Amino acid sequence: MAYKSLNSITKSDIEALGISGDVSEKLLRDLEDIIHGSSTPPETWIQISRRILHPNLPFSVHQMMYYGCYKDFGPDPPAWIPDPKVASLTNVGKLLEKRGKEFLGGNYKNPFSSFSSFQEFSVSNPEVYWKTVLDELNILFSVPPKCILEKDTFGDNPGGNWLPGAYLNPARNCLANGFKRRLDDIVIRWRDEGSDDLPVNTMTLLELRSQVWLAAHALSALDLEEESAIAVDMPMNVESVIIYLAIVLAGHVVVSIADSFSPREISTRLKISKAKAIFTQDVIIRGDKSIPLYRRVVDAEAPLAIVVPARGSSCRMKLREKDLSWNKFLGNARNLRGVEYVAVEKPAGAYTNILFSSGTTGEPKAIPWTNISPLKSAADAWCHLDVQQGDVVAWPTNLGWMMGPWLVYASLINGACMGLYNGSPLGPTFAKFVQDAEVSVLGVIPSIVRTWQNSNSTSGYDWSRIRCFGSTGEASNIDEYLWLMGRAHYKPVIEYCGGTEIGGSFISGSLLQPQSLAAFSTAAMGCKLFILGEDSNPIPPYAAGVGELALCPYMFGASSTLLNGNHFKVYFQGMPTFQGQILRRHGDLFERTSKGYYRAHGRADDTMNLGGIKVGSIEIERVCNSVDDSVLETAAIGVPPPSGGPEQLVIAVVFKSPELSNHDLNLLKKSFNSEIQKKLNPLFKVSSVVTLLSLPRTATNKVMRRVLRQQLTQTGLNSKL
């Protein structure tokens, strides 16, 4: 859609978007005042977002203003710009105000201008940077590290040895008081679905600590071997957080299993990890549905199960002979209630959690988190999302995926409060929880945002307490995130991309930098990025380009082993070197823009070759998703024709409602071709459009384009799959 420049907008243009005469007249007057008082498009946009736009205005008005403001601006227009005074109050801002000149010397100006230099400093001076951050987080070691990093120049661990000699316990750090909080500080706010009109439940640090201690004592009563693998297959609720921390506090290893998995998938993970016990729930309650969970664990032939009731104090079914109810399990330690459990301190490189990749193409990779990984999660939250004492951090997730443990450590180690909604995050009841719990940092994945926007789930709820969003899991959409920012009076979205094997992010955003929609503004602290060119070697630093992303091997918290694979072969073998260092494979396709932002284009194996030109699926999908209002989402697939020859571009379309599936696909194909050729490349051509009721996704919500490619190759280019 073509938008007018701001100075061309008329009262009738505004009225056409459903705004009444008096309101449109005032809106136009305010707009004219802003235009006359601003010298640049970013200044104009900031004033518009603060003075004119609010959540109750139709989103079409927000789009008119945003696109009108940046009509001739070029790529990467900033949707949010930090106020220098506010930037100096962020965690990093306060640190740089105190020590910026010490770190950067004469190059230091102020937190806002010097953030990029500080990021480079974090890479070139890991000893200083990570010691500083660990001090800022007040990390407790029973034995301090000899140094921050020992580089393994000739061994099989190119990532080096971090915090050698150190002993610590991450759960102990979550439960510590004195530095950033008191025992009566609230550390968890939660609500169960169905109790949406009741006050939000709260738990203080004293209460959490007491319950974790009790659960840890009860674990010890089971007489398990030291450092046993203990699985957790539960929704992300208060009980699962208590259990998670108790396992870590007692020196055991959590095995993370998502509560959506089938018995077969549960069994696979239990066998790989050699789990000795499992914590689960009798059922999962969603609305008026009761979804069996314990039954799946039994069908997976799990070892000893401790079963938490979803509601009330007793389980809804008979348990296996040796399994324990939650109450009976805790009863084994009833005499130790209120007695401190002394944390089991382990070496920095000892395992604390076993997580798994999605496993869509075979056995999932079993990725151990060490005691350092939680520190990476907390440090990322401290720096990139600016999590502080007093914040309430909510992120719809599960302990089966890395963002579950990440949320625990990111909030508690930073002295913040965790917000947990025990129910579906897709509807208005979650939006109400965000309001009632006074969430200040809200994490999302793009598909959730898409659902909120299409169903208007957030309407009527006050999200003004939010000071930033975080986004991870998949590539985001500009219009959807413009809508999201507008729900919280244009607070920034910090894109956050990494992986289970990273323990956090390798690329993100910062509250000290302008943020462009659906883009990353910086490499994560301590990380150096490389974009590989056609010759598989890194393109020049800061040059614009698109290619597979590679990482400097020295990353704090990143994996160095796999339980069921050759770590070196998976992440390093066959990779190019840079200044004598072998680079680490990641596998995502990234673009570095002319203005220094980064954009994700999906997995490198989701690229296609169209007429000799490589292009990422997501790049095409971004264009197609905005072509027609009836389109919910698309997937771009390169399909080889049966008789051989160049790949043909097929667009799989999911419509917003099933009745729209009778849409004229030939007309839609023409529209796709017109926009793709205009915005991407005039040589690209859509060969076919097919419709789907939904896109196949992994359990972590990533689109499985390989599955679609296989289906299309086998069935031919039918209009429906």
XYZ file of C-alpha atoms in Angstrom:
721
model
C 0.000 0.000 0.000
C 1.272 3.467 -0.926
C 1.224 6.021 1.904
C 1.220 9.792 1.599
C 3.984 11.914 3.081
C 2.930 13.572 6.337
C 2.536 17.045 4.881
C 0.141 15.652 2.248
C -2.281 14.091 4.738
C -5.675 15.760 4.862
C -8.562 15.713 7.304
C -10.550 13.518 4.912
C -7.654 10.998 4.824
C -7.873 10.682 8.606
C -11.671 10.520 8.613
C -11.511 7.717 6.038
C -9.797 5.608 8.702
C -12.818 5.879 11.000
C -11.825 8.977 12.996
C -14.616 11.478 13.735
C -14.461 15.039 12.412
C -13.515 16.830 15.636
C -10.878 14.260 16.559
C -9.407 14.197 13.058
C -9.228 17.990 13.023
C -7.285 18.083 16.310
C -5.068 15.216 15.178
C -4.217 17.101 11.979
C -3.441 20.299 13.916
C -1.122 18.388 16.259
C 0.549 16.763 13.281
C 1.164 20.117 11.600
C 2.670 21.500 14.825
C 5.026 18.529 15.070
C 6.090 18.781 11.415
C 6.914 22.479 11.791
C 8.852 21.898 15.021
C 10.962 18.889 13.913
C 13.976 18.900 11.650
C 14.392 15.179 10.846
C 12.031 12.254 10.229
C 13.194 10.401 13.393
C 12.508 13.508 15.522
C 9.109 13.829 13.874
C 8.259 10.174 14.491
C 9.245 10.309 18.152
C 6.966 13.318 18.696
C 4.105 11.655 16.800
C 4.453 8.430 18.815
C 4.439 10.396 22.081
C 1.865 13.104 21.392
C -0.596 11.695 18.849
C -0.679 7.908 18.791
C -2.290 5.763 21.484
C -3.627 2.174 21.613
C -7.265 3.179 21.073
C -6.640 4.709 17.652
C -7.164 2.355 14.683
C -3.900 0.712 13.699
C -4.331 2.123 10.194
C -3.703 5.570 11.706
C -0.453 4.320 13.255
C 0.596 2.962 9.856
C -0.332 6.203 8.086
C 1.847 8.177 10.494
C 4.809 5.793 10.535
C 5.051 5.219 6.805
C 4.198 8.837 6.022
C 6.958 10.034 8.315
C 9.577 7.761 6.751
C 8.317 7.849 3.159
C 11.606 9.023 1.650
C 13.917 8.025 4.470
C 15.367 4.852 2.982
C 16.080 1.551 4.790
C 16.047 0.892 8.533
C 13.973 3.805 9.860
C 14.187 3.920 13.671
C 10.891 3.103 15.378
C 12.359 4.015 18.773
C 15.184 6.328 19.802
C 16.589 6.390 23.344
C 16.382 9.540 25.402
C 20.006 10.206 26.505
C 18.858 11.008 30.056
C 16.925 7.739 30.301
C 19.779 5.819 28.644
C 22.112 6.921 31.431
C 19.778 5.216 33.944
C 20.009 1.785 32.305
C 22.305 -0.859 33.788
C 24.937 -0.299 31.115
C 24.375 3.461 31.159
C 25.081 3.673 34.892
C 28.177 1.486 34.507
C 29.555 3.639 31.685
C 28.841 6.847 33.580
C 31.067 5.510 36.366
C 33.764 3.681 34.409
C 33.426 4.576 30.726
C 36.707 6.504 30.588
C 38.474 3.682 32.425
C 37.280 1.179 29.812
C 37.487 3.267 26.622
C 39.930 6.047 27.470
C 39.689 9.169 25.338
C 37.211 7.493 22.983
C 34.510 7.596 25.665
C 31.854 10.305 25.206
C 28.638 9.181 26.885
C 26.625 5.934 27.267
C 24.473 6.708 24.230
C 27.332 7.492 21.825
C 29.837 4.969 23.175
C 27.777 1.784 23.419
C 29.160 0.285 20.169
C 32.720 0.926 21.372
C 31.852 -0.749 24.675
C 30.515 -3.790 22.814
C 33.825 -4.059 20.929
C 35.648 -3.659 24.253
C 33.655 -6.608 25.662
C 35.039 -8.805 22.861
C 38.653 -7.642 23.000
C 38.843 -7.507 26.812
C 36.881 -10.507 28.130
C 38.804 -10.568 31.421
C 37.766 -7.023 32.310
C 34.269 -7.131 30.849
C 33.070 -10.402 32.363
C 34.643 -9.739 35.763
C 32.825 -6.392 35.768
C 29.460 -7.938 34.834
C 29.773 -10.783 37.345
C 30.492 -8.164 40.003
C 27.475 -6.121 38.870
C 25.315 -9.251 39.178
C 26.873 -9.998 42.575
C 27.566 -13.605 41.592
C 28.525 -15.718 44.603
C 31.377 -18.219 44.214
C 32.351 -20.646 46.960
C 35.726 -20.737 45.176
C 36.515 -17.810 42.856
C 37.872 -18.434 39.344
C 41.628 -18.303 38.684
C 40.862 -16.099 35.686
C 37.998 -15.450 33.283
C 39.218 -17.355 30.193
C 41.897 -19.896 29.368
C 42.186 -20.183 25.598
C 42.643 -23.717 24.244
C 44.808 -22.904 21.236
C 45.665 -26.447 20.172
C 42.986 -28.644 21.790
C 39.579 -29.825 20.628
C 37.733 -27.051 22.485
C 38.141 -23.898 20.386
C 35.812 -22.017 22.744
C 38.325 -22.150 25.593
C 37.860 -22.811 29.297
C 35.793 -20.196 31.126
C 36.045 -19.455 34.875
C 38.651 -22.184 35.512
C 38.848 -23.287 39.119
C 35.554 -21.661 40.106
C 32.866 -23.403 42.191
C 29.318 -22.065 42.359
C 25.623 -22.934 42.385
C 23.279 -20.912 40.123
C 20.188 -21.636 42.251
C 21.923 -20.273 45.331
C 22.498 -17.061 43.381
C 18.784 -16.913 42.500
C 17.812 -17.186 46.172
C 20.402 -14.831 47.655
C 19.303 -11.654 49.418
C 21.030 -8.538 50.662
C 22.604 -7.025 47.548
C 19.602 -6.194 45.390
C 16.602 -7.267 47.448
C 15.108 -8.054 50.818
C 13.470 -11.273 51.968
C 10.017 -9.656 51.757
C 10.489 -8.607 48.111
C 8.006 -10.244 45.722
C 9.873 -12.502 43.295
C 6.994 -14.299 41.526
C 3.595 -13.000 40.454
C 1.265 -15.537 38.893
C -2.268 -16.382 37.956
C -4.039 -19.579 36.927
C -6.285 -19.519 33.894
C -9.894 -19.372 35.089
C -9.023 -17.138 38.037
C -8.712 -14.064 35.876
C -10.954 -11.842 37.983
C -9.108 -12.652 41.202
C -6.076 -10.693 42.452
C -2.685 -11.772 41.140
C -0.949 -14.300 43.411
C 2.432 -13.335 44.843
C 5.396 -15.076 46.440
C 8.175 -13.366 48.379
C 11.834 -14.300 48.285
C 11.491 -15.720 51.803
C 8.576 -17.939 50.715
C 10.305 -19.092 47.527
C 13.504 -19.890 49.353
C 11.665 -21.877 52.025
C 9.795 -23.951 49.420
C 12.921 -24.596 47.333
C 14.808 -25.684 50.452
C 12.005 -28.089 51.382
C 11.901 -29.608 47.882
C 15.709 -29.968 47.897
C 15.570 -31.770 51.269
C 12.859 -34.055 49.846
C 15.089 -34.807 46.848
C 17.894 -35.807 49.183
C 15.476 -38.198 50.916
C 15.100 -40.098 47.613
C 18.722 -41.209 48.010
C 19.651 -40.604 44.384
C 23.248 -40.691 43.190
C 25.148 -37.394 43.119
C 24.530 -35.278 40.009
C 21.610 -37.451 38.897
C 19.674 -36.390 35.824
C 16.127 -35.472 36.906
C 13.527 -34.563 34.285
C 10.880 -31.850 34.517
C 7.862 -32.237 32.204
C 5.397 -29.590 33.405
C 3.835 -26.278 32.424
C 5.790 -23.160 33.404
C 4.174 -22.471 36.768
C 5.201 -21.772 40.359
C 5.642 -25.445 41.251
C 7.877 -26.158 38.239
C 10.094 -23.161 39.093
C 10.427 -24.412 42.689
C 11.284 -27.897 41.419
C 13.790 -26.570 38.878
C 15.648 -24.521 41.494
C 15.569 -27.380 44.019
C 17.173 -29.804 41.552
C 19.960 -27.320 40.784
C 20.428 -26.356 44.456
C 20.869 -30.034 45.355
C 23.609 -30.425 42.744
C 21.583 -32.554 40.341
C 21.023 -31.954 36.615
C 17.657 -30.841 35.227
C 16.454 -32.621 32.086
C 14.154 -30.192 30.282
C 11.141 -31.753 28.517
C 8.362 -29.666 26.974
C 4.860 -30.408 28.247
C 3.564 -30.686 24.671
C 5.633 -33.763 23.804
C 4.249 -37.175 22.937
C 5.240 -40.320 24.902
C 7.738 -41.203 22.189
C 9.449 -37.813 22.384
C 9.483 -37.949 26.188
C 10.989 -41.424 26.094
C 13.728 -40.374 23.667
C 14.844 -37.544 25.968
C 14.716 -39.680 29.087
C 16.894 -42.322 27.472
C 19.455 -39.880 26.063
C 19.828 -38.140 29.421
C 19.632 -41.355 31.500
C 17.160 -39.634 33.822
C 16.659 -41.270 37.222
C 13.364 -39.520 38.053
C 10.833 -37.142 36.546
C 8.595 -34.402 37.916
C 5.312 -34.019 36.073
C 1.704 -32.924 36.519
C -1.415 -35.095 36.523
C -3.147 -33.059 33.800
C -2.878 -29.691 32.070
C -6.018 -27.585 32.391
C -6.780 -25.244 29.492
C -10.225 -23.676 29.682
C -12.735 -26.509 30.121
C -10.274 -29.093 28.755
C -8.206 -31.456 30.861
C -5.171 -32.691 28.892
C -3.441 -35.823 30.258
C 0.244 -35.356 31.096
C 1.063 -38.050 33.672
C -0.488 -40.596 31.299
C 2.026 -39.616 28.602
C 4.888 -39.944 31.089
C 3.687 -43.441 32.029
C 3.368 -44.389 28.355
C 6.960 -43.199 27.900
C 7.997 -45.824 30.482
C 9.535 -43.108 32.638
C 11.447 -43.847 35.826
C 10.203 -42.735 39.257
C 7.620 -39.953 38.761
C 6.699 -37.254 41.286
C 3.258 -35.965 40.274
C 1.991 -32.466 41.041
C -1.806 -31.956 40.958
C -2.960 -29.294 38.474
C -5.646 -28.135 40.902
C -6.197 -28.848 44.575
C -4.032 -31.089 46.718
C -4.624 -34.563 45.271
C -3.975 -36.130 41.868
C -6.840 -37.002 39.554
C -5.767 -40.565 38.858
C -4.152 -43.560 40.504
C -0.366 -43.521 40.313
C 2.009 -46.356 39.498
C 3.128 -48.323 42.524
C 6.489 -46.566 43.080
C 5.455 -43.091 41.934
C 4.882 -40.318 44.464
C 2.328 -37.565 44.760
C 3.748 -34.077 45.330
C 2.404 -34.036 48.897
C 3.911 -37.419 49.750
C 7.224 -36.371 48.211
C 7.364 -33.207 50.358
C 6.152 -35.189 53.371
C 9.438 -37.096 53.331
C 11.114 -33.881 54.497
C 8.350 -32.439 56.710
C 10.692 -32.256 59.714
C 13.093 -30.036 57.755
C 10.593 -27.325 56.814
C 12.284 -23.931 57.268
C 15.756 -25.506 57.580
C 18.294 -24.094 55.122
C 19.454 -26.473 52.421
C 23.165 -25.897 51.927
C 23.753 -25.510 48.202
C 25.913 -28.105 46.465
C 28.674 -26.104 44.828
C 30.112 -27.569 41.637
C 32.837 -26.563 39.149
C 31.940 -23.891 36.622
C 32.017 -26.465 33.812
C 29.754 -28.988 35.587
C 26.360 -29.721 34.055
C 23.285 -28.074 35.543
C 20.667 -28.620 32.808
C 20.257 -30.813 29.727
C 18.193 -29.202 26.993
C 17.344 -30.440 23.525
C 17.181 -29.026 20.036
C 13.859 -29.341 18.233
C 14.835 -32.633 16.637
C 12.775 -32.223 13.470
C 15.236 -34.152 11.289
C 16.117 -37.037 13.618
C 17.267 -37.543 17.182
C 17.364 -34.199 19.014
C 20.762 -32.834 20.024
C 21.208 -33.090 23.795
C 22.870 -29.831 24.811
C 24.250 -29.549 28.351
C 24.139 -26.219 30.125
C 26.983 -25.780 32.574
C 27.010 -23.556 35.653
C 28.187 -20.746 33.351
C 25.130 -20.817 31.057
C 22.777 -19.312 33.695
C 25.263 -16.457 34.157
C 25.158 -15.776 30.413
C 21.328 -15.645 30.527
C 21.378 -13.242 33.470
C 24.081 -11.078 31.888
C 22.142 -10.781 28.617
C 19.057 -9.689 30.530
C 21.132 -7.183 32.523
C 22.685 -5.641 29.418
C 20.294 -6.002 26.494
C 16.862 -6.003 28.143
C 18.010 -3.862 31.085
C 16.299 -6.055 33.688
C 16.559 -4.325 37.054
C 15.328 -4.679 40.603
C 11.618 -3.857 40.642
C 10.957 -5.129 37.124
C 8.328 -7.781 36.466
C 9.525 -10.021 33.635
C 7.023 -12.229 31.773
C 7.744 -14.429 28.763
C 5.293 -17.153 27.658
C 7.518 -20.223 27.500
C 8.214 -23.610 29.051
C 11.081 -25.197 30.971
C 11.394 -27.623 28.059
C 12.907 -24.821 25.951
C 15.840 -22.587 26.783
C 13.704 -19.495 27.393
C 12.162 -21.227 30.437
C 15.431 -21.578 32.373
C 16.501 -18.243 30.856
C 13.478 -16.543 32.441
C 14.279 -18.033 35.856
C 17.878 -16.814 35.841
C 17.294 -13.546 33.961
C 14.745 -12.373 36.495
C 15.928 -13.793 39.830
C 19.682 -13.183 39.513
C 18.929 -9.587 38.486
C 16.740 -9.038 41.546
C 13.571 -8.800 39.451
C 10.195 -10.507 39.747
C 9.024 -13.290 37.417
C 5.515 -13.093 35.925
C 3.899 -16.483 35.224
C 0.497 -17.063 33.619
C -0.595 -20.688 33.966
C -2.746 -20.840 30.855
C -2.837 -19.957 27.177
C -1.024 -16.712 26.272
C -3.056 -16.238 23.090
C -6.224 -14.583 24.409
C -7.418 -11.559 26.382
C -6.939 -13.291 29.752
C -3.182 -13.176 29.260
C -3.383 -9.516 28.231
C -5.281 -8.864 31.455
C -2.578 -10.670 33.446
C 0.079 -8.424 31.882
C -1.938 -5.431 33.075
C -2.754 -6.764 36.555
C 0.745 -8.109 37.287
C 2.213 -4.765 36.172
C 4.600 -6.474 33.768
C 7.436 -4.142 32.767
C 9.476 -6.447 30.482
C 7.336 -8.628 28.207
C 8.853 -11.320 26.010
C 7.038 -12.582 22.920
C 7.398 -14.699 19.825
C 6.095 -13.255 16.539
C 3.314 -15.818 16.057
C 1.792 -14.840 19.424
C 1.846 -11.174 18.412
C 0.165 -12.092 15.120
C -2.622 -13.872 17.016
C -3.078 -10.936 19.421
C -3.371 -8.491 16.544
C -5.775 -10.596 14.482
C -8.057 -11.276 17.459
C -7.624 -7.828 19.069
C -6.845 -9.631 22.329
C -5.170 -6.676 24.026
C -8.028 -4.219 23.503
C -9.080 -2.428 26.676
C -6.072 -3.453 28.742
C -3.483 -1.026 30.073
C 0.058 -2.019 29.131
C 1.605 1.316 30.062
C 3.839 -0.304 32.712
C 5.800 -2.071 29.963
C 9.125 -0.357 29.317
C 10.439 -2.795 26.743
C 9.502 -5.933 24.832
C 11.805 -8.829 23.994
C 11.300 -11.006 20.924
C 12.824 -14.344 20.005
C 12.077 -17.668 18.328
C 11.535 -16.628 14.718
C 11.881 -13.684 12.352
C 9.483 -10.845 13.125
C 7.263 -8.716 10.907
C 7.501 -4.912 10.671
C 3.771 -4.140 10.758
C 3.043 -6.645 13.516
C 5.752 -5.156 15.700
C 4.680 -1.603 14.932
C 1.264 -2.697 16.237
C 2.896 -4.294 19.303
C 4.880 -1.166 20.171
C 1.688 0.852 19.877
C 0.001 -1.242 22.593
C 2.519 0.114 25.127
C 2.771 3.704 23.878
C 5.758 2.911 21.672
C 8.150 1.192 23.995
C 11.005 -0.549 22.145
C 11.159 -4.150 20.954
C 14.560 -5.698 21.676
C 15.135 -8.531 19.218
C 16.970 -11.423 20.858
C 18.464 -14.267 18.805
C 20.748 -17.033 19.952
C 20.210 -20.674 20.684
C 20.093 -23.371 23.314
C 23.775 -24.045 22.683
C 24.614 -20.360 23.308
C 22.817 -20.023 26.666
C 21.374 -16.750 25.424
C 21.912 -14.500 22.423
C 24.701 -13.763 19.984
C 22.831 -10.825 18.450
C 20.313 -8.468 20.003
C 19.344 -4.844 20.561
C 20.066 -2.276 23.234
C 18.199 0.478 25.059
C 21.215 2.674 24.317
C 20.749 2.433 20.532
C 17.966 3.385 18.095
C 15.855 0.331 17.291
C 14.500 -0.415 13.819
C 11.548 -2.777 13.449
C 12.321 -6.468 12.881
C 16.055 -5.749 13.112
C 18.975 -6.249 15.480
C 21.155 -3.291 16.365
C 24.199 -5.012 17.865
C 26.124 -8.190 18.405
C 25.517 -9.436 21.925
C 28.034 -8.346 24.544
C 31.131 -10.503 24.364
C 30.231 -11.853 20.899
C 31.824 -11.156 17.531
C 29.856 -11.924 14.371
C 30.982 -12.802 10.873
C 28.901 -12.951 7.691
C 30.314 -15.457 5.234
C 30.436 -14.508 1.567
C 30.029 -16.698 -1.501
C 33.589 -17.977 -1.004
C 32.688 -19.045 2.580
C 35.092 -16.469 4.006
C 34.004 -13.506 6.158
C 33.040 -10.361 4.284
C 34.845 -7.190 5.470
C 33.817 -5.909 8.916
C 30.888 -3.473 8.809
C 30.307 -4.105 5.084
C 26.714 -4.640 3.963
C 25.900 -8.121 2.729
C 23.933 -11.333 3.165
C 25.342 -14.714 4.079
C 25.573 -17.501 6.592
C 26.396 -16.258 10.069
C 29.492 -17.499 11.874
C 30.630 -16.689 15.400
C 33.914 -16.041 17.158
C 34.584 -19.227 19.158
C 35.102 -17.420 22.479
C 31.574 -16.975 23.817
C 30.837 -16.936 27.534
C 28.259 -19.624 28.362
C 28.285 -21.365 24.983
C 28.285 -25.166 24.758
C 31.457 -27.197 24.444
C 29.965 -30.722 24.494
C 26.949 -32.699 23.289
C 25.646 -35.795 25.071
C 24.851 -37.603 21.837
C 27.043 -36.015 19.204
C 30.497 -34.802 18.259
C 30.493 -31.149 19.307
C 33.521 -30.192 17.224
C 32.082 -31.844 14.129
C 28.695 -30.138 14.541
C 29.915 -26.617 15.276
C 33.482 -26.257 13.985
C 34.523 -28.849 11.422
C 34.870 -27.354 7.946
C 34.504 -23.749 9.112
C 36.861 -20.987 7.930
C 39.377 -19.300 10.201
C 39.801 -15.623 11.043
C 43.130 -14.357 12.385
C 44.090 -17.912 13.273
C 40.811 -18.720 15.061
C 38.412 -21.296 13.665
C 34.920 -19.821 13.543
C 31.873 -21.406 15.132
C 29.002 -22.543 12.907
C 25.499 -21.315 13.653
C 23.550 -21.934 10.465
C 21.333 -18.837 10.241
C 21.300 -16.590 7.203
C 21.775 -12.929 8.168
C 21.933 -9.595 6.398
C 24.011 -6.668 7.581
C 22.430 -3.507 6.191
C 24.101 -0.346 4.964
C 23.115 1.380 8.209
C 24.638 -1.289 10.438
C 21.505 -3.186 11.452
C 21.148 -6.938 11.097
C 18.148 -8.846 9.780
C 17.501 -12.567 10.082
C 16.613 -14.478 6.923
C 16.010 -17.912 8.418
C 18.207 -20.977 8.357
C 20.953 -21.085 5.773
C 19.417 -24.325 4.504
C 16.159 -22.406 3.898
C 17.803 -20.440 1.102
C 16.889 -21.077 -2.502
C 18.513 -20.412 -5.821
C 16.231 -18.456 -8.145
C 17.770 -17.904 -11.547
C 21.281 -18.115 -10.114
C 20.522 -15.710 -7.248
C 20.496 -16.933 -3.652
C 17.666 -15.602 -1.503
C 16.298 -16.497 1.920
C 12.731 -17.694 2.408
C 11.999 -15.090 5.082
C 13.034 -12.244 2.791
C 10.314 -13.295 0.323
C 7.782 -14.049 3.059
C 8.124 -10.552 4.514
C 6.964 -9.153 1.192
C 4.170 -11.674 0.629
C 2.720 -11.331 4.133
C 1.837 -7.693 3.454
C 0.401 -8.094 -0.048
C -3.211 -8.900 0.876
C -5.173 -8.280 4.086
C -6.712 -11.750 3.869
C -3.302 -13.442 4.242
C -2.312 -14.531 7.742
C 1.143 -15.879 6.894
C 3.121 -17.437 4.066
C 6.019 -19.802 3.505
C 8.327 -19.430 0.506
C 9.709 -22.733 -0.797
C 12.135 -23.534 -3.607
C 10.903 -26.708 -5.315
C 12.862 -28.521 -8.032
C 10.626 -29.492 -10.985
C 10.097 -33.252 -11.522
C 12.068 -33.200 -14.748
C 14.964 -31.294 -13.223
C 16.120 -27.757 -13.784
C 16.168 -24.570 -11.723
C 14.160 -24.321 -8.519
C 10.650 -22.953 -8.825
C 9.339 -20.510 -6.234
C 6.172 -21.747 -4.518
C 4.291 -19.653 -1.951
C 2.241 -21.584 0.623
C -0.524 -19.337 1.994
C -2.516 -19.522 5.220
C -5.583 -17.272 5.158
C -6.931 -15.496 8.236
C -10.161 -17.483 8.064
C -11.013 -20.760 6.254
C -13.771 -19.195 4.143
C -11.138 -17.024 2.451
C -9.458 -20.115 0.981
C -11.595 -19.679 -2.141
C -9.569 -16.559 -2.905
C -8.501 -16.199 -6.550
C -5.025 -17.732 -6.363
C -4.047 -16.544 -9.841
C -4.790 -12.974 -8.824
C -2.850 -13.494 -5.599
C 0.074 -14.908 -7.564
C 0.115 -11.789 -9.740
C 0.128 -9.606 -6.634
C 2.966 -11.612 -5.109
C 5.011 -11.347 -8.307
C 4.405 -7.612 -8.586
C 5.578 -6.885 -5.031
C 8.496 -9.357 -5.059
C 9.804 -8.005 -8.347
C 9.400 -4.433 -7.149
C 10.914 -4.868 -3.684
C 13.413 -7.701 -4.112
C 14.443 -8.563 -7.645
C 12.725 -8.179 -11.045
C 13.993 -11.630 -12.035
C 12.184 -13.469 -9.236
C 8.949 -15.175 -10.258
C 6.326 -17.090 -8.259
C 5.535 -20.292 -10.118
C 2.652 -21.459 -7.962
C 0.532 -20.572 -4.933
C -0.840 -23.309 -2.668
C -3.125 -22.971 0.350
C -2.764 -24.528 3.788
C -4.881 -24.458 6.926
C -1.666 -23.940 8.931
C 2.084 -24.118 8.432
C 3.933 -27.148 9.837
C 6.006 -26.028 12.819
C 8.415 -27.467 15.333
C 7.488 -27.497 19.008
C 9.413 -24.207 19.305
C 7.235 -22.659 16.596
C 9.794 -22.611 13.788
C 8.338 -23.198 10.322
C 9.423 -26.570 8.899
C 10.045 -25.526 5.303
C 11.864 -28.778 4.589
C 8.651 -30.672 5.324
C 6.750 -28.430 2.924
C 9.454 -28.804 0.281
C 9.251 -32.578 0.587
C 5.442 -32.554 0.334
C 5.482 -30.273 -2.691
C 8.146 -32.330 -4.410
C 6.135 -35.542 -3.870
C 2.641 -34.234 -4.660
C 3.377 -31.675 -7.340
C 2.215 -28.088 -7.277
C -1.416 -28.619 -6.325
C -3.403 -25.599 -5.157
C -4.128 -27.285 -1.818
C -2.001 -29.476 0.434
